[in-house]
Each structure stands twice: as C-alpha cells, then as structure tokens.
Tab-separated table of C-alpha atoms in Angstrom:
chain	number	residue	atom	x	y	z
E	117	MET	CA	102.047	147.911	84.337
E	118	HIS	CA	101.238	144.234	85.232
E	119	HIS	CA	97.296	144.892	85.863
E	120	THR	CA	96.294	142.354	83.277
E	121	ASP	CA	98.652	139.782	84.588
E	122	ILE	CA	97.570	140.216	88.260
E	123	VAL	CA	93.835	139.860	87.413
E	124	ALA	CA	94.695	136.801	85.162
E	125	HIS	CA	96.808	135.268	88.127
E	126	GLN	CA	94.322	136.173	90.780
E	127	ILE	CA	91.463	133.971	88.567
E	128	ILE	CA	93.981	131.287	88.403
E	129	PHE	CA	94.636	131.565	92.292
E	130	LEU	CA	90.912	131.479	93.008
E	131	VAL	CA	90.411	128.051	90.872
E	132	ILE	CA	93.413	126.495	92.558
E	133	PHE	CA	91.985	127.417	96.088
E	134	MET	CA	88.872	125.978	95.415
E	135	ALA	CA	90.437	122.722	94.363
E	136	PHE	CA	92.457	122.979	97.366
E	137	LEU	CA	89.465	123.644	99.842
E	138	ASN	CA	88.057	120.326	97.992
E	139	ALA	CA	90.745	118.408	98.718
E	140	VAL	CA	91.085	119.282	102.209
E	141	THR	CA	87.494	119.668	103.679
E	142	ARG	CA	85.478	117.348	101.475
E	143	LYS	CA	85.873	113.888	103.291
E	144	GLU	CA	84.892	111.835	100.051
E	145	ILE	CA	87.737	113.627	98.178
E	146	ARG	CA	90.268	113.862	101.143
E	147	SER	CA	89.909	109.890	101.531
E	148	ILE	CA	91.445	109.270	98.209
E	149	THR	CA	93.476	112.404	97.732
E	150	SER	CA	97.449	111.876	97.835
E	151	LYS	CA	98.864	113.872	100.682
E	152	PHE	CA	101.575	114.884	97.856
E	153	PHE	CA	98.968	116.191	95.541
E	154	THR	CA	97.240	118.100	98.228
E	155	ALA	CA	100.523	119.705	99.081
E	156	MET	CA	101.090	120.343	95.573
E	157	LEU	CA	98.055	122.420	95.403
E	158	GLY	CA	98.695	124.212	98.417
E	159	CYS	CA	102.251	124.905	97.117
E	160	ASP	CA	100.855	126.244	93.922
E	161	LEU	CA	98.603	128.573	95.727
E	162	VAL	CA	101.884	130.146	97.540
E	163	MET	CA	103.602	130.423	94.143
E	164	LEU	CA	100.887	132.235	92.694
E	165	LEU	CA	100.440	134.549	95.523
E	166	ALA	CA	104.194	135.472	95.766
E	167	LEU	CA	103.854	136.190	91.969
E	168	ILE	CA	100.806	138.320	92.448
E	169	LEU	CA	102.721	140.196	95.014
E	170	GLU	CA	105.475	140.560	93.075
E	171	LEU	CA	103.849	142.038	90.338
E	172	LYS	CA	102.175	144.499	92.617
E	173	PHE	CA	105.462	145.473	94.310
E	174	ALA	CA	107.071	145.965	90.600
E	175	ASP	CA	104.263	148.442	89.949
E	176	LEU	CA	104.744	150.368	93.208
E	177	SER	CA	108.368	150.378	92.972
E	178	VAL	CA	107.934	152.131	89.691
E	179	SER	CA	105.490	154.562	90.966
E	180	ALA	CA	106.326	155.293	94.633
E	181	GLY	CA	110.195	154.390	94.599
E	182	GLU	CA	112.856	152.060	95.419
E	183	LYS	CA	111.479	150.933	99.034
E	184	PHE	CA	109.391	148.154	97.364
E	185	ILE	CA	112.251	146.516	95.493
E	186	LEU	CA	113.130	144.667	98.819
E	187	PRO	CA	109.590	143.237	99.190
E	188	MET	CA	109.617	142.308	95.419
E	189	GLN	CA	112.735	140.403	95.770
E	190	ILE	CA	111.624	138.479	98.771
E	191	CYS	CA	108.451	137.509	96.887
E	192	ALA	CA	110.758	136.381	93.860
E	193	CYS	CA	112.372	134.136	96.448
E	194	PHE	CA	109.317	132.826	97.638
E	195	ASP	CA	108.119	132.212	94.002
E	196	PHE	CA	111.251	130.329	93.296
E	197	ILE	CA	111.176	128.245	96.381
E	198	SER	CA	107.432	127.317	96.062
E	199	TYR	CA	108.502	126.327	92.357
E	200	PHE	CA	111.284	124.306	93.662
E	201	THR	CA	109.210	122.574	96.443
E	202	LEU	CA	106.262	121.941	93.849
E	203	ILE	CA	108.341	120.083	91.255
E	204	CYS	CA	109.987	118.109	94.429
E	205	LEU	CA	106.422	117.131	95.579
E	206	PHE	CA	105.551	115.756	92.007
E	207	THR	CA	108.438	113.664	92.308
E	208	TYR	CA	107.231	112.281	95.630
E	209	TYR	CA	103.691	112.074	93.790
E	210	ILE	CA	105.468	109.736	91.224
E	211	LEU	CA	107.245	107.608	93.909
E	212	ASP	CA	103.689	107.318	95.648
E	213	PHE	CA	101.952	106.232	92.575
E	214	ILE	CA	104.663	103.672	91.812
E	215	SER	CA	104.908	102.454	95.223
E	216	TYR	CA	101.468	100.913	95.186
E	217	LYS	CA	102.500	98.832	92.028
E	218	THR	CA	105.859	97.745	93.316
E	219	LYS	CA	108.853	98.517	95.389
E	220	VAL	CA	110.643	101.587	94.986
E	221	SER	CA	113.433	103.588	96.951
E	222	TRP	CA	112.053	106.922	98.339
E	223	ILE	CA	115.952	108.179	98.175
E	224	TYR	CA	115.109	109.682	94.666
E	225	GLY	CA	112.514	112.300	96.287
E	226	HIS	CA	115.129	112.822	99.178
E	227	MET	CA	117.966	113.716	96.481
E	228	CYS	CA	115.634	116.273	94.933
E	229	VAL	CA	114.860	117.911	98.371
E	230	GLY	CA	118.505	118.292	98.989
E	231	VAL	CA	119.175	119.764	95.591
E	232	GLY	CA	115.900	122.064	96.119
E	233	VAL	CA	117.323	123.523	99.387
E	234	LEU	CA	120.743	124.099	97.878
E	235	PHE	CA	119.649	126.096	95.036
E	236	SER	CA	116.809	127.792	97.084
E	237	VAL	CA	119.610	129.289	99.468
E	238	GLY	CA	121.437	130.181	96.222
E	239	TRP	CA	118.275	132.083	95.134
E	240	CYS	CA	117.845	133.873	98.309
E	241	ALA	CA	121.503	134.918	98.553
E	242	SER	CA	121.116	136.578	95.110
E	243	ILE	CA	119.009	139.453	97.244
E	244	PHE	CA	122.442	140.546	98.152
E	245	ASN	CA	124.778	139.466	95.473
E	246	GLY	CA	122.705	139.499	92.576
E	247	MET	CA	124.413	136.374	91.071
E	248	LEU	CA	120.980	134.711	89.824
E	249	PHE	CA	118.744	137.647	89.514
E	250	THR	CA	118.568	141.754	89.889
E	251	VAL	CA	115.558	143.971	90.048
E	252	GLU	CA	115.942	147.467	88.541
E	253	ASN	CA	113.301	150.135	88.042
E	254	GLY	CA	110.800	147.313	89.061
E	255	VAL	CA	111.928	145.131	86.451
E	256	PHE	CA	113.125	141.440	87.115
E	257	THR	CA	116.489	140.754	85.326
E	258	HIS	CA	118.259	137.401	85.070
E	259	GLY	CA	121.781	137.632	86.894
E	260	PRO	CA	124.906	136.354	85.194
E	261	HIS	CA	124.475	132.902	86.520
E	262	TYR	CA	120.491	132.561	86.320
E	263	TRP	CA	121.082	129.572	83.830
E	264	PHE	CA	122.904	127.921	86.902
E	265	ALA	CA	119.598	128.133	88.968
E	266	MET	CA	117.787	126.472	85.986
E	267	MET	CA	119.795	123.192	86.669
E	268	GLY	CA	118.169	122.388	89.812
E	269	GLY	CA	114.945	122.369	88.158
E	270	ILE	CA	116.137	120.284	85.137
E	271	PHE	CA	117.908	117.845	87.770
E	272	VAL	CA	114.462	117.444	89.608
E	273	THR	CA	112.560	116.888	86.108
E	274	VAL	CA	115.195	114.345	85.064
E	275	VAL	CA	114.580	112.349	88.095
E	276	SER	CA	111.032	112.245	87.646
E	277	LEU	CA	111.506	111.088	83.948
E	278	PHE	CA	114.093	108.362	85.121
E	279	LEU	CA	111.506	106.748	87.424
E	280	ILE	CA	108.604	106.647	85.081
E	281	ILE	CA	110.919	105.154	82.472
E	282	ARG	CA	112.596	102.964	85.083
E	283	TYR	CA	109.368	101.723	86.210
E	284	PHE	CA	107.368	101.670	83.024
E	285	LYS	CA	106.431	97.988	83.053
E	286	ASP	CA	105.223	98.188	86.559
E	287	ILE	CA	103.198	101.286	86.245
E	288	GLY	CA	101.481	100.285	82.950
E	289	THR	CA	101.729	102.030	79.724
E	290	HIS	CA	98.597	103.786	80.310
E	291	ASP	CA	99.438	105.553	83.636
E	292	ALA	CA	103.190	105.980	82.529
E	293	LEU	CA	102.069	107.822	79.507
E	294	PHE	CA	99.629	110.058	81.432
E	295	LEU	CA	102.502	110.911	84.100
E	296	LEU	CA	105.163	111.497	80.813
E	297	SER	CA	102.306	113.791	79.500
E	298	PHE	CA	102.296	115.761	82.742
E	299	LEU	CA	105.969	116.393	82.744
E	300	LEU	CA	105.867	118.195	79.339
E	301	LEU	CA	104.762	121.527	80.955
E	302	PRO	CA	107.012	121.808	83.688
E	303	VAL	CA	109.895	121.000	81.274
E	304	PHE	CA	108.415	123.649	78.871
E	305	SER	CA	108.306	126.247	81.916
E	306	ILE	CA	111.902	125.668	82.625
E	307	TYR	CA	112.710	126.575	78.810
E	308	ILE	CA	110.542	129.802	79.377
E	309	ARG	CA	112.161	130.873	82.604
E	310	LEU	CA	115.346	131.183	80.616
E	311	HIS	CA	113.801	133.063	77.940
E	312	ALA	CA	110.677	134.778	78.828
E	313	SER	CA	108.526	136.177	81.711
E	314	PHE	CA	107.524	134.733	85.005
E	315	VAL	CA	103.658	134.609	83.841
E	316	THR	CA	104.007	131.806	81.229
E	317	MET	CA	106.089	129.558	83.581
E	318	GLN	CA	103.285	130.061	86.423
E	319	MET	CA	100.678	129.283	84.136
E	320	ALA	CA	102.498	126.316	82.688
E	321	LEU	CA	102.852	124.747	86.201
E	322	THR	CA	99.233	125.477	87.018
E	323	VAL	CA	97.649	123.850	83.919
E	324	SER	CA	99.729	121.101	84.603
E	325	ILE	CA	98.328	120.494	87.952
E	326	LEU	CA	94.866	121.027	86.808
E	327	LEU	CA	95.476	118.344	84.131
E	328	MET	CA	96.802	116.175	86.986
E	329	PHE	CA	93.681	116.494	88.993
E	330	ASN	CA	91.216	115.964	86.060
E	331	PHE	CA	92.907	113.019	84.653
E	332	ILE	CA	95.289	110.958	86.733
E	333	HIS	CA	93.569	111.786	89.812
E	334	LEU	CA	90.262	110.465	88.496
E	335	HIS	CA	91.873	107.661	87.123
E	336	GLN	CA	93.328	106.953	90.358
E	337	VAL	CA	89.720	107.230	92.068
E	338	ARG	CA	88.645	104.489	89.606
E	339	TYR	CA	91.521	102.211	90.500
E	340	ILE	CA	90.866	102.555	94.214
E	341	LEU	CA	87.100	101.581	93.786
E	342	LYS	CA	88.471	98.540	91.787
E	343	GLN	CA	90.758	97.522	94.554
E	344	GLN	CA	88.111	98.127	97.281
E	345	ALA	CA	85.634	95.927	95.127
E	346	LYS	CA	88.687	93.185	94.873
E	347	LEU	CA	89.216	93.511	98.497
E	348	ARG	CA	85.527	92.970	99.565
E	349	GLU	CA	85.755	89.708	97.146
E	350	ASP	CA	88.803	88.233	98.472
E	351	LYS	CA	87.554	88.890	102.170
E	352	ILE	CA	84.141	87.003	101.247
E	353	ALA	CA	86.114	84.231	99.469
E	354	LEU	CA	88.757	83.818	102.206
E	355	SER	CA	86.027	84.055	105.202
E	356	PHE	CA	83.769	81.288	103.290
E	357	SER	CA	87.137	79.260	102.782
E	358	GLN	CA	87.489	78.926	106.673
E	359	ILE	CA	84.242	77.799	107.199
E	360	ARG	CA	84.531	74.688	105.247
E	361	PRO	CA	81.760	71.755	105.794
E	362	HIS	CA	84.210	69.187	106.449
E	363	PHE	CA	86.002	71.455	109.342
E	364	ILE	CA	82.709	72.087	110.932
E	365	PHE	CA	82.031	68.255	110.975
E	366	ASN	CA	85.267	67.276	112.134
E	367	THR	CA	84.906	69.679	114.899
E	368	LEU	CA	81.255	68.964	115.977
E	369	ASN	CA	82.713	65.298	116.021
E	370	SER	CA	85.487	65.988	118.182
E	371	ILE	CA	83.172	67.652	120.601
E	372	TYR	CA	80.802	64.867	120.424
E	373	VAL	CA	83.732	62.481	121.518
E	374	LEU	CA	84.498	64.963	123.917
E	375	CYS	CA	81.002	64.558	125.776
E	376	ASP	CA	81.651	60.962	127.475
E	377	LYS	CA	85.404	61.594	128.059
E	378	ASP	CA	85.688	64.931	129.291
E	379	PRO	CA	82.385	67.264	129.785
E	380	ALA	CA	84.148	70.109	131.283
E	381	ALA	CA	86.251	70.396	127.973
E	382	VAL	CA	82.961	70.387	125.857
E	383	LYS	CA	82.131	73.860	127.232
E	384	ASN	CA	85.243	75.272	126.245
E	385	ALA	CA	85.213	73.597	122.757
E	386	ILE	CA	81.800	74.999	122.142
E	387	GLY	CA	82.932	78.311	123.017
E	388	ASP	CA	85.866	78.099	121.023
E	389	PHE	CA	83.913	76.927	117.963
E	390	ALA	CA	81.007	79.943	118.461
E	391	SER	CA	83.912	82.428	118.440
E	392	TYR	CA	85.553	80.743	115.161
E	393	LEU	CA	82.366	81.164	113.457
E	394	ARG	CA	81.453	84.625	114.724
E	395	ILE	CA	85.188	86.058	113.910
E	396	ASN	CA	84.897	84.563	110.194
E	397	LEU	CA	80.980	85.967	109.654
E	398	ASP	CA	82.342	89.347	111.148
E	399	VAL	CA	85.255	89.787	108.729
E	400	LEU	CA	82.635	90.088	105.815
E	401	GLU	CA	81.173	93.494	107.531
E	402	ASN	CA	84.594	94.613	108.986
E	403	GLN	CA	86.509	96.740	106.315
E	404	ASP	CA	89.202	97.865	109.018
E	405	GLU	CA	92.389	96.237	110.469
E	406	ILE	CA	92.226	95.010	113.942
E	407	PRO	CA	94.700	95.311	116.947
E	408	PHE	CA	97.225	92.241	116.606
E	409	LYS	CA	96.325	91.132	120.246
E	410	THR	CA	92.683	90.849	118.748
E	411	ALA	CA	94.184	88.721	115.957
E	412	VAL	CA	96.253	86.499	118.192
E	413	GLU	CA	93.173	85.861	120.332
E	414	ASN	CA	91.251	84.846	117.496
E	415	LEU	CA	93.699	82.666	116.268
E	416	ASN	CA	93.683	80.662	119.515
E	417	HIS	CA	90.071	79.932	119.047
E	418	TYR	CA	91.202	77.910	115.869
E	419	ILE	CA	94.438	76.135	117.093
E	420	ARG	CA	92.376	74.823	120.149
E	421	LEU	CA	89.838	73.261	117.569
E	422	GLU	CA	92.684	71.596	116.001
E	423	GLN	CA	94.201	70.500	118.921
E	424	LEU	CA	91.030	68.764	119.806
E	425	ARG	CA	91.688	66.529	116.754
E	426	PHE	CA	95.374	66.317	116.537
E	427	ARG	CA	96.332	66.566	120.301
E	428	ASP	CA	100.064	65.734	120.565
E	429	ASP	CA	100.583	66.244	117.054
E	430	VAL	CA	100.198	70.029	117.285
E	431	PHE	CA	102.227	72.087	119.272
E	432	VAL	CA	102.231	76.150	119.066
E	433	THR	CA	104.696	78.516	121.011
E	434	TYR	CA	104.614	82.349	121.028
E	435	ASP	CA	107.365	84.905	121.494
E	436	LEU	CA	105.279	88.138	121.097
E	437	GLN	CA	107.779	91.328	121.735
E	438	GLU	CA	105.693	93.751	119.789
E	439	THR	CA	101.557	93.743	119.988
E	440	ASP	CA	100.742	97.161	119.799
E	441	PHE	CA	100.059	97.547	116.081
E	442	MET	CA	97.099	96.876	113.448
E	443	ILE	CA	96.731	93.835	110.986
E	444	PRO	CA	94.317	93.161	108.520
E	445	PRO	CA	91.778	90.552	110.103
E	446	MET	CA	92.014	86.883	108.745
E	447	THR	CA	95.783	87.254	108.112
E	448	LEU	CA	97.344	84.874	110.700
E	449	GLN	CA	94.777	81.964	110.584
E	450	PRO	CA	95.136	81.027	107.075
E	451	LEU	CA	98.904	81.036	107.511
E	452	VAL	CA	99.058	79.084	110.592
E	453	GLU	CA	96.250	76.521	108.873
E	454	ASN	CA	98.747	75.984	106.052
E	455	ALA	CA	101.534	75.322	108.619
E	456	ILE	CA	99.674	72.964	110.529
E	457	LYS	CA	97.807	71.177	107.362
E	458	HIS	CA	100.806	71.219	104.666
E	459	GLY	CA	103.514	71.357	107.456
E	460	ILE	CA	103.890	69.467	110.560
E	461	LEU	CA	100.672	66.972	110.165
E	462	LYS	CA	102.539	65.673	107.027
E	463	LYS	CA	105.515	64.832	109.385
E	464	LYS	CA	105.682	61.819	111.618
E	465	ASN	CA	104.558	62.787	115.123
E	466	GLY	CA	103.630	66.185	114.139
E	467	GLY	CA	105.604	69.265	115.003
E	468	THR	CA	105.665	72.940	116.424
E	469	VAL	CA	104.270	76.277	115.107
E	470	ALA	CA	106.146	78.996	116.357
E	471	ILE	CA	104.668	82.610	116.409
E	472	SER	CA	106.675	85.598	116.915
E	473	SER	CA	106.543	89.170	116.767
E	474	CYS	CA	108.805	92.276	116.869
E	475	LYS	CA	109.696	95.510	115.665
E	476	ASN	CA	112.497	96.145	113.180
E	477	GLY	CA	113.276	99.661	112.323
E	478	ASP	CA	109.978	101.118	110.478
E	479	PHE	CA	107.996	97.691	110.313
E	480	TYR	CA	106.408	95.550	112.575
E	481	LYS	CA	107.499	91.795	111.639
E	482	VAL	CA	105.297	88.816	112.245
E	483	LYS	CA	106.896	85.435	111.897
E	484	ILE	CA	105.121	82.237	111.623
E	485	ALA	CA	107.406	79.387	111.250
E	486	ASP	CA	106.612	75.535	111.356
E	487	ASP	CA	109.376	72.553	111.496
E	488	GLY	CA	107.280	70.496	109.214
E	489	VAL	CA	108.186	68.778	105.913
E	490	GLY	CA	108.772	72.196	103.983
E	491	PHE	CA	108.558	72.476	99.951
E	492	ASP	CA	109.959	74.082	96.928
E	493	VAL	CA	109.430	77.937	97.284
E	494	SER	CA	109.992	78.179	93.559
E	495	THR	CA	106.726	76.371	92.767
E	496	LEU	CA	104.627	78.653	94.832
E	497	LYS	CA	104.204	81.232	92.309
E	498	GLU	CA	102.837	78.849	89.920
E	499	GLU	CA	100.661	77.185	92.470
E	500	GLU	CA	99.060	80.384	93.133
E	501	SER	CA	98.285	81.113	89.664
E	502	ASN	CA	96.347	77.564	89.575
E	503	ASN	CA	94.422	78.282	92.668
E	504	GLN	CA	96.536	76.140	95.029
E	505	HIS	CA	97.658	78.147	98.005
E	506	ILE	CA	94.862	80.805	97.358
E	507	GLY	CA	94.620	81.428	100.988
E	508	ILE	CA	98.603	82.876	100.892
E	509	LYS	CA	97.867	84.779	97.951
E	510	ASN	CA	94.730	86.435	99.501
E	511	VAL	CA	96.366	87.399	102.622
E	512	LYS	CA	99.247	88.786	100.539
E	513	ASP	CA	96.920	90.887	98.279
E	514	ARG	CA	95.067	92.155	101.140
E	515	LEU	CA	98.123	93.221	103.358
E	516	TRP	CA	99.364	95.231	100.506
E	517	ILE	CA	95.929	96.730	99.762
E	518	MET	CA	95.044	97.519	103.428
E	519	CYS	CA	98.206	98.534	105.000
E	520	ARG	CA	100.976	98.220	102.290
E	521	GLY	CA	102.237	95.204	104.520
E	522	GLN	CA	104.678	92.590	102.535
E	523	LEU	CA	104.621	88.709	102.716
E	524	GLU	CA	107.554	86.533	102.307
E	525	VAL	CA	107.627	82.790	102.264
E	526	ARG	CA	111.067	80.842	103.162
E	527	SER	CA	110.898	77.103	102.874
E	528	GLU	CA	113.442	73.980	102.840
E	529	ARG	CA	112.289	70.288	102.166
E	530	GLY	CA	112.728	68.361	105.234
E	531	LYS	CA	113.361	71.299	107.692
E	532	GLY	CA	110.112	73.507	107.433
E	533	THR	CA	108.763	76.917	106.257
E	534	SER	CA	108.765	80.292	107.518
E	535	VAL	CA	106.301	83.145	106.623
E	536	ILE	CA	107.450	86.534	107.561
E	537	ILE	CA	104.612	89.519	107.542
E	538	SER	CA	106.243	93.141	107.443
E	539	ILE	CA	103.695	95.902	107.973
E	540	PRO	CA	105.110	99.298	107.785
E	541	GLU	CA	104.691	101.810	110.798
E	542	THR	CA	102.453	104.957	109.574
E	543	GLU	CA	102.522	108.503	110.366
E	544	ARG	CA	99.813	107.800	113.244
E	545	GLY	CA	102.232	105.310	114.587
E	546	LYS	CA	99.971	102.589	115.657
E	547	LYS	CA	96.990	102.413	112.983
E	548	ASN	CA	97.231	101.841	109.300
E	549	GLU	CA	94.265	102.494	106.879
E	550	TYR	CA	93.613	101.635	103.462
E	551	SER	CA	95.107	104.172	101.104
E	552	SER	CA	95.831	102.621	97.708
E	553	PHE	CA	96.944	105.123	95.209
E	554	ARG	CA	96.201	108.484	97.026
C-alpha cells in the first residue's frame, strides 16, 4: 500500500500550490516572476497530482481489480509528460536568465521541446505496447526499452548544462554556480528513475524548484531592484543633461532676436521651448514607455529650437512606415542631438538628419542617420567608459532594461553616422513593460 507516499506527496502538493498561488495572484510577486518559473510551478503541481492519483489507482487495482490499471497508466503518462515539460521549462528559464545578460538563441529551448514531444508520444504508446513500462498487479514495472526513455531527459539536462557553461562569463560566477547547483537534483532524479521508485524522483524535482524559489528567485528580485534604481538614476542624469544652461541661454537668445524680426514666430518658439522643458521634467516621474508618435512629437520641439539657431544648416526628414509601438522616453532626442552637434554641424554648410521607422520581422526598427563628418566606431566603447557619448550609453542601457531593445551604431568618416534601434514586439503586441530577470 502507498498510504504514506500519498500523504507525503499531498503535503508537498500543498506547499507548491501555495507558492503557485503567490506567483499568480500577488501583484508584487507576479511583477517580478518569470513566466517560465510560474509555469514550472504549475507543471510541478500537475506532476504531483498525477503521481498521487497513480498511487491511489495502484492501490485500487490491487483491492478492486484490473479496471483501475488503465487509469493508473494514463496517470503515469501525465506524470512523465509533466516531468519532461518541467525540465524543458527549466531550459527556457535558463535562456531567459541569460538573455538579460547577453544575446542568446532560443533554438536550444525549441530543440528540447521537440525531443520532449517525441519521447512523450513514445511514453503514451507504451500503454499499448509495453516498450517503456508495464503495470502488473498495481505495480509499475520498467519495460525493455525504459532506459531509452531516459535519454530524452538526459538530452535536455545536457543542453541546460551546456548553456550555463557556454555563457558562464556572461552570467557571472555567482549566478552560474547557482544554476549549476540546481541541475544536480534533476540529474540525480534521472538516475533514481533508472534504479528506484517514482517517489524519490518527484521529491528531487520538487525540492529543486523550491530551492530555486528561495535562492535564485530572491537573487533575481534583488537584481531587479538594483536595475530599477540604476534606471531612475540614468533617467535623472539624462534628463538634466538635456536641460543645460548654455542650451537654455542660446534658445532664449534666439527667441529674443526673433522678437523684432518675426514676432509671429516668437509665439511658436516659446511654445516649443515650454514643451521641451515640460517633457524633460516629466521624464523624472514617468516610469513607463511612451507611444512612438508621442516621442516624435516631443522630438520636433527640440529640432525646431535648434533650427532657430542654425536655420539652413539643419535639415530633418522623416520616413515613418511604422508608428504603432512603444519606446522609452528620451530615446530619440539624445541621438538626434548627437547627429546634429557631432555630425552635420561639423560639416561645412550643415547637412540632413533622416529619421525612419519600420517593422522588420519581430522587431520595430528606428533609424537615425546623418550625412555629417562620421567617426571611427571602434573608439566608441572607450569614449563611453570615459564618460564621453554618455547620452548614447544611457539610451542603450535604458532600451535594454525597459524593453530589451538594442542599439547599434554604424559610422564612416566623411560619410556620416547611422544609429539603429531594434525593439522586440512583445506578447502583448504593441506595448513592452520592464521585465528584467523575471
């Protein structure tokens, strides 16, 4: 009889169920919880429930006859499928973890899912052919090719191990060692499945998940808080960098000159200047992304103020094929300012800044190109570390933190510079939310 095993797993089920409820219903936890980790908790619940029912049906098949063998076999299939789903989700969890540190291909996770589907089909087929398992007198028995079923679990675990080792430097020693430590119990559970009962395997995986919740997950929360603090500091620094005394003085001086030459234009200039100041100050309180259309409208205030001073030296063109997406505030202006100040104004007779947007696959692309003097891109990283081009560095960091966007700079001396922003389209389609390390 399996009474003790059933009670033990019911207790474990309740513990995981409470963790799952917290991850799903509590806003403060849900906001920093990875969808993959939440799915792992849910999958573990299904796996434990399947095991509990399997043990109950095993007892019933002994006491009440063979009519309970088929339900027991079905539960065993759900148990194995949940097990495979869980370890595949763990691979995706690792990929998600790595992706906040560096670029990584999700094909590894897709490969694991493919293998999982293949072996799950084989497991279900064993109900009829007994190749992987059989049930006799309420007892689960390994089939002649049971060892082959474990190859899928070994494959997925090796992929997870490969990812941690491959990206060890990017993840960091501390985080990588944490992830490696949580592979030990699933690896041990595979060994247990080959030589012992299901109970130890289920406990090993469940304990592994609970350890993840109590260690890695809490570590990620601290990381998010650190990133949020950095984001606020960068936004303040970037906002105040745009409200420089000499820019304010030059703008007011340009408006003063217009008072006699073109009084009608003064009204528009003051409106642009007031909007420019308001937008920069609003950034300090705004924690969310803004529509791209709004970002372009805000950018126009700055451009018109610069054109007051430089007139025929600054031209701006637009080719906006896609505008229905979100972008972090204060993204476009620092880049256009760099294009004007360090690009076209250093060129005799000025030049043109071309701003374009489009949809390319799963990414929204924004390009800011100028036909200015250009520069050597290889020096950009060194200049960023010396607090030169700090605006570009802040924009790059904020893009990554807020929406996992990327920024690429291309330039050639004498021909100009292009900055390409790539913002991934999220599950919600049009809006990205800050989701670092969730």
